[in-house]
Short mmCIF file of C-alpha atoms and ligand atoms in Angstrom, two decimals:
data_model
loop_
_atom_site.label_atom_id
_atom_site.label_comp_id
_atom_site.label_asym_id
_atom_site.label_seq_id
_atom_site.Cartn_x
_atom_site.Cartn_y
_atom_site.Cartn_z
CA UNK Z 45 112.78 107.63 233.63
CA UNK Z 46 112.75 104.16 231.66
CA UNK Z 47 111.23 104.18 228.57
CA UNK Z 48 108.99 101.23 229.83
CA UNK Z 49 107.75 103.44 232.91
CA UNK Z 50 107.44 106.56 230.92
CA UNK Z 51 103.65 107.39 230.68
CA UNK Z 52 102.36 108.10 227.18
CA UNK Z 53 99.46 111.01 226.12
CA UNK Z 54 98.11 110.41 222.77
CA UNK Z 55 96.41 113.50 220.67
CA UNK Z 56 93.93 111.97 218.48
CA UNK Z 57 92.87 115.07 216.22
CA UNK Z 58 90.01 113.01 214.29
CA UNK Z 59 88.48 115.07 211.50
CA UNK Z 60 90.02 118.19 212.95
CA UNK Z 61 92.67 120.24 212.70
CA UNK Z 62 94.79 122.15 210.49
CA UNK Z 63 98.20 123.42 209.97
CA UNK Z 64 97.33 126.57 211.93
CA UNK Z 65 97.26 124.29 214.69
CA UNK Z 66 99.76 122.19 213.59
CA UNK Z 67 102.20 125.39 213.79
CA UNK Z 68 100.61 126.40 217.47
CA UNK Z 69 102.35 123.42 218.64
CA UNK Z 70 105.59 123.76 217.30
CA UNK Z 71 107.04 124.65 220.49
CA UNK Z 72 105.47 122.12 222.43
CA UNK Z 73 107.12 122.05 225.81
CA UNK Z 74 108.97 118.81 226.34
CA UNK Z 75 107.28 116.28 228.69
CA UNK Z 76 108.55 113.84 231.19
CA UNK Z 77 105.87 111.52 229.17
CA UNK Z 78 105.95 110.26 225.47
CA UNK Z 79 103.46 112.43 223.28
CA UNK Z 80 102.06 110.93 220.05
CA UNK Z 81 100.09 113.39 217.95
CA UNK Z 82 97.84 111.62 215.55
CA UNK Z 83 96.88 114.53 213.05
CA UNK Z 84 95.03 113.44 209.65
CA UNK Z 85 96.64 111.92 207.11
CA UNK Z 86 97.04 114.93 205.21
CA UNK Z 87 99.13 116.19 207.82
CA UNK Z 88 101.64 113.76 209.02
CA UNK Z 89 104.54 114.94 206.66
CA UNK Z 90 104.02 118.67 207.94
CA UNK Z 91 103.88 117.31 211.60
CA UNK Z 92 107.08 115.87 211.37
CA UNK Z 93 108.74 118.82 210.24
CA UNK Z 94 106.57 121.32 212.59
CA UNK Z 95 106.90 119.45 215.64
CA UNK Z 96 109.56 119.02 218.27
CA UNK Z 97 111.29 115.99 217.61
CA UNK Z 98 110.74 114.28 220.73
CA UNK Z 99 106.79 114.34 219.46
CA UNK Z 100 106.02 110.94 217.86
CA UNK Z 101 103.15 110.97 215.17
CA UNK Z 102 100.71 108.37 214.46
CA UNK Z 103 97.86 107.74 212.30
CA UNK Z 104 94.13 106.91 212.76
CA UNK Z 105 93.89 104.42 210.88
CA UNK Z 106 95.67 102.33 208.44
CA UNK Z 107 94.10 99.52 205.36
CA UNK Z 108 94.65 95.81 206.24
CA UNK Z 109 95.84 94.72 202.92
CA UNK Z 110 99.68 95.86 202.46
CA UNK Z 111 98.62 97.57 199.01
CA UNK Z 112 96.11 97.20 195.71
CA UNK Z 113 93.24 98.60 194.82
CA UNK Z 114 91.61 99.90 197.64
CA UNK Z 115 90.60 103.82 196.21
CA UNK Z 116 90.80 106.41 199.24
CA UNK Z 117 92.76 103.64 201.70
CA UNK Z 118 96.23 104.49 203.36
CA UNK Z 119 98.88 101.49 204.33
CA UNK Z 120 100.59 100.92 206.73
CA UNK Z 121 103.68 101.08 204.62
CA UNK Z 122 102.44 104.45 203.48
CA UNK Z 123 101.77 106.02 206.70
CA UNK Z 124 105.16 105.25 207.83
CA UNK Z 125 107.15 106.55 205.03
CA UNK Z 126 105.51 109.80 205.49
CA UNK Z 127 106.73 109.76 209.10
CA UNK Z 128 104.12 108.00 211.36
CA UNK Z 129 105.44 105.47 214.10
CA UNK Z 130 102.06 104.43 215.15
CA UNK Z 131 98.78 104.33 214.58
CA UNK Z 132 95.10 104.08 216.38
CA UNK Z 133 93.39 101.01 215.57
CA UNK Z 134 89.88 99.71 216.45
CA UNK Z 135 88.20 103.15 217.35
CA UNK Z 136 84.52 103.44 218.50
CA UNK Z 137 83.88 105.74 215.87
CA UNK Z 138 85.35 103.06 213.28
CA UNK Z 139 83.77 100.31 214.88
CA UNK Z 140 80.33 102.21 214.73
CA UNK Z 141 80.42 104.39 211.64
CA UNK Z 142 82.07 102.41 209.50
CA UNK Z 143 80.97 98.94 210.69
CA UNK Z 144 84.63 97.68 211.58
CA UNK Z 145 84.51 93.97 213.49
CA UNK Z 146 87.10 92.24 215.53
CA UNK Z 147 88.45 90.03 212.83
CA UNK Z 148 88.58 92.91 210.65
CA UNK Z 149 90.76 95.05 213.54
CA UNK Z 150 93.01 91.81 214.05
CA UNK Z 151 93.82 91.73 210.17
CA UNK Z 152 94.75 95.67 210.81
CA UNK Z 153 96.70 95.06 213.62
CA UNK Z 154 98.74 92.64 211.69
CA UNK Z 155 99.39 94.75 208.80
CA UNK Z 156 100.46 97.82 210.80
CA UNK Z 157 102.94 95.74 212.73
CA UNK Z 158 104.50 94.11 209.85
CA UNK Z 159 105.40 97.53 208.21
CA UNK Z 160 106.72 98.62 212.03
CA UNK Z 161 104.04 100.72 213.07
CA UNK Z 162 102.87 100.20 216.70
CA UNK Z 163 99.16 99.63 217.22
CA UNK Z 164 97.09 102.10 219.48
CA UNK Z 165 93.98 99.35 219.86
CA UNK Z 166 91.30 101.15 221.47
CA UNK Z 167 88.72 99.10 223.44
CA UNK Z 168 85.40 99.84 225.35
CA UNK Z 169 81.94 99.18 226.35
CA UNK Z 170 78.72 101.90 225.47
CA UNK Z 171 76.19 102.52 227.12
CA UNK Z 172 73.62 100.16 226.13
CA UNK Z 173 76.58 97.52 227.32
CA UNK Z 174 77.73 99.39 230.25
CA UNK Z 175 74.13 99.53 231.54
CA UNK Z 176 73.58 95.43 230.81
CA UNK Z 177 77.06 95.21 233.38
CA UNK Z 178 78.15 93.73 229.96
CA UNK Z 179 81.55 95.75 229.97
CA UNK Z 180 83.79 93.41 230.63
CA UNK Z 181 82.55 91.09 228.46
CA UNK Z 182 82.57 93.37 225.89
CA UNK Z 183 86.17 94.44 226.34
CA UNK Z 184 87.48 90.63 226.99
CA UNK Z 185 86.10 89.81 223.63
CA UNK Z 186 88.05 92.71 221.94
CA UNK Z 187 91.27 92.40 223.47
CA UNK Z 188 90.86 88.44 222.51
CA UNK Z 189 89.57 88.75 219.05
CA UNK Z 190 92.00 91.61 217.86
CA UNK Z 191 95.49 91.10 219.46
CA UNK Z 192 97.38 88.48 217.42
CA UNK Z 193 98.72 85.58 219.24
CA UNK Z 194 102.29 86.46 218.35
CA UNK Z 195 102.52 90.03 218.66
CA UNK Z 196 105.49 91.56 220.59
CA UNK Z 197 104.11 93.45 223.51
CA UNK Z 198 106.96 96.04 223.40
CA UNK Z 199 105.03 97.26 220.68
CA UNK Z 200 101.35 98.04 221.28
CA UNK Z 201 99.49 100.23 223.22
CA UNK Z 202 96.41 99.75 224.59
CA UNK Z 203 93.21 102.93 224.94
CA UNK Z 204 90.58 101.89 227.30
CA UNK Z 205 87.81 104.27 226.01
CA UNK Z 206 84.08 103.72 227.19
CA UNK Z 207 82.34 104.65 224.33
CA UNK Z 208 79.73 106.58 226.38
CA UNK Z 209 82.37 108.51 227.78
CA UNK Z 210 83.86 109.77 224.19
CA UNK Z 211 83.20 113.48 223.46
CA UNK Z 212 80.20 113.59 226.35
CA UNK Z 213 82.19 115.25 229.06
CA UNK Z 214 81.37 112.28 231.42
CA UNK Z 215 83.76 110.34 232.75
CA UNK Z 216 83.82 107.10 235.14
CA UNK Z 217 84.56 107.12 238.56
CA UNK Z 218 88.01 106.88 239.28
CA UNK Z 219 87.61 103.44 241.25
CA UNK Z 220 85.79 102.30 237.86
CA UNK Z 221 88.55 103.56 235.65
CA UNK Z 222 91.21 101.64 237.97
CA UNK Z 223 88.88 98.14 238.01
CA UNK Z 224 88.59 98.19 234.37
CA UNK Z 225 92.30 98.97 233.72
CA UNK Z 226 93.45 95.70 236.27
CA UNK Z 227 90.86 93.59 234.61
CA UNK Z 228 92.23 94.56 231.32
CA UNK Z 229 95.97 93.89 232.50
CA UNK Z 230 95.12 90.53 234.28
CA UNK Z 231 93.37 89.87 230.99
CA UNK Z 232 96.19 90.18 229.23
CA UNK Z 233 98.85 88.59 231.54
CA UNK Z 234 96.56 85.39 231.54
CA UNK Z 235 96.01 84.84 227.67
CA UNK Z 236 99.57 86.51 226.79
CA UNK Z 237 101.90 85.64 229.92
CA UNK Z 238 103.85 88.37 231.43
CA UNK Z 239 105.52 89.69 228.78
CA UNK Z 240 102.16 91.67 228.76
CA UNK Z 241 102.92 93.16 232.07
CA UNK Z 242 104.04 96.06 230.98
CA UNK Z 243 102.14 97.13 227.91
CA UNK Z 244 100.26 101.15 228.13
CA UNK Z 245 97.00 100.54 228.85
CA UNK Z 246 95.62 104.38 228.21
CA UNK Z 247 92.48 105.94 229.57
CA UNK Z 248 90.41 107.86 226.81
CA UNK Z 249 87.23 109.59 227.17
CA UNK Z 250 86.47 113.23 228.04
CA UNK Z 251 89.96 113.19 229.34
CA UNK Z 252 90.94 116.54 230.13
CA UNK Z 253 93.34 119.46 231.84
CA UNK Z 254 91.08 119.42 234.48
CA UNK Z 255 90.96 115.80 235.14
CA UNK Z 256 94.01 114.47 233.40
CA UNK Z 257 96.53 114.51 236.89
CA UNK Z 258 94.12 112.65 238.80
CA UNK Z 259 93.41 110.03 236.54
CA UNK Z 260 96.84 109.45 235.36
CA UNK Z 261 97.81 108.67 239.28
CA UNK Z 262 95.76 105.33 238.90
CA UNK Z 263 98.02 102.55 239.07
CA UNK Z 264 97.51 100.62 235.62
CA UNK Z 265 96.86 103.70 233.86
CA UNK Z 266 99.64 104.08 231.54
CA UNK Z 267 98.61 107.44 229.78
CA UNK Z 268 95.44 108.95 228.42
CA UNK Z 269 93.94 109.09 224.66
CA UNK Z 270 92.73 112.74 223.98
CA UNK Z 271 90.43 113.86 221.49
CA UNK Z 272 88.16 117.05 221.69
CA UNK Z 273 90.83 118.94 224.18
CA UNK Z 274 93.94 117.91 222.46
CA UNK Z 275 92.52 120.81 220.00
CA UNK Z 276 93.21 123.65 222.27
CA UNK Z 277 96.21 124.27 222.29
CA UNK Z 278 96.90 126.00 225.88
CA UNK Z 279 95.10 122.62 227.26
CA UNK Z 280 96.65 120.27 225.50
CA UNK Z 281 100.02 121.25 227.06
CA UNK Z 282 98.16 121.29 230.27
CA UNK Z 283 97.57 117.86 229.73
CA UNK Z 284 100.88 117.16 228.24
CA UNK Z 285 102.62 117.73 231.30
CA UNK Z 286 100.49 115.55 233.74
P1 PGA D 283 87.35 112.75 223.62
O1 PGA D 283 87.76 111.63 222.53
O2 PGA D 283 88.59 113.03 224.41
O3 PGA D 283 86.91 113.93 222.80
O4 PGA D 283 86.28 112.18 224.45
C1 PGA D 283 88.63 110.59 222.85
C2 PGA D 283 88.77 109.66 221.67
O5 PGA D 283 87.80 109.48 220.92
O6 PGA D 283 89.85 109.08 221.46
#
């Protein structure tokens, strides 16, 4: 399988995790798809030398300045010299919590792909949107206000993740989850041009073993973003093999 058709699941671990788990995946079976384990910081060192090394790691979030005085920040420079090759950007749980805007996402996006690290830039509507039939508003604005002009399209990834979908257990239909993903490709085609025919656009969400096969089959879909069940273990390799 080309490495441009090859699907991509993405652990994102959040606040969680340990190196007990850490070590319960150390014999991860291998995957037809690319699997990027995004542990915390602390752990990114130990993951490299834990996990099989067809596993890539990432990080979950990286400063926008390249270095200084920023007490209790990572760089990007920093999260790749301890092993990461990419890194979640632009999170609902950053954008909420800790009041991240677009302009502040772009200036991230920038940074991580100077030091080489390829963005994961997460996207989405909640609910409050979603029920306004604001989404793709919402999600136009994002994609438009974080991606920089100039990026190279071989390296970024895309997460489609309704916000009212994260850590609920809901999902949307399937026929929603394949509208939003064209809309988000034709999106990108027409302010990019085709080279941004090909990027992973992932689903996030409640994504799980249960659910993962089916909505990996939607055209568009390039992969999934998994938080809460990339935890268990047994499911996680479920997933892994979807
Ligand atoms: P969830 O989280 O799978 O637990 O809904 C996904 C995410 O926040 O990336």
């Amino acid at each position: 399988m080309s490495e441009k058709s090859q699907k991509v699941i993405a652990a994102n671990w959040k606040m969680n995790g340990s190196l007990e788990l850490l070590h319960s995946l150390s014999s991860l079976p291998s995957s037809k798809n690319k699997i990027i384990i995004c542990p915390p910081t602390t752990l990114i060192c130990k993951s490299k030398e834990i996990l099989p090394r067809e596993v890539f790691i990432g990080g979950q979030n990286c400063n926008e300045n390249a270095s200084g005085p920023y007490t209790g920040e990572i760089s990007a420079a920093m999260l790749y010299e301890s092993g990461a090759r990419y890194v979640i950007l632009g999170h609902s749980e950053r954008r909420s919590i800790f009041k991240e805007s677009n302009k502040l996402i772009f200036n991230k996006l920038l940074c991580a792909t100077k030091f080489k690290l390829v963005p994961i830039l997460c996207v989405g509507e909640d609910l409050e949107e979603k029920n306004q039939g604001k989404a793709k508003e919402i999600i136009e604005s994002q994609l438009g206000q974080c991606i920089p002009k100039d990026i190279d399209f071989d390296d970024l990834i895309i997460a489609y993740e309704p916000v009212w979908a994260i850590g609920t257990g809901l999902t949307p239909k399937i026929e929603d989850i394949a509208e939003i993903h064209r809309f988000i490709r034709d999106f990108l085609i027409e302010n990019f041009g085709s080279k941004a025919s090909q990027v992973p656009i992932l689903y996030g969400g409640s994504a799980n073993e249960k659910n993962c096969a089916e909505i990996m089959s939607i055209s568009d879909v390039g992969g999934l973003l998994v938080g809460g069940a990339s935890l268990k273990k047994k499911e996680f390799i479920e997933i892994s093999k979807a």
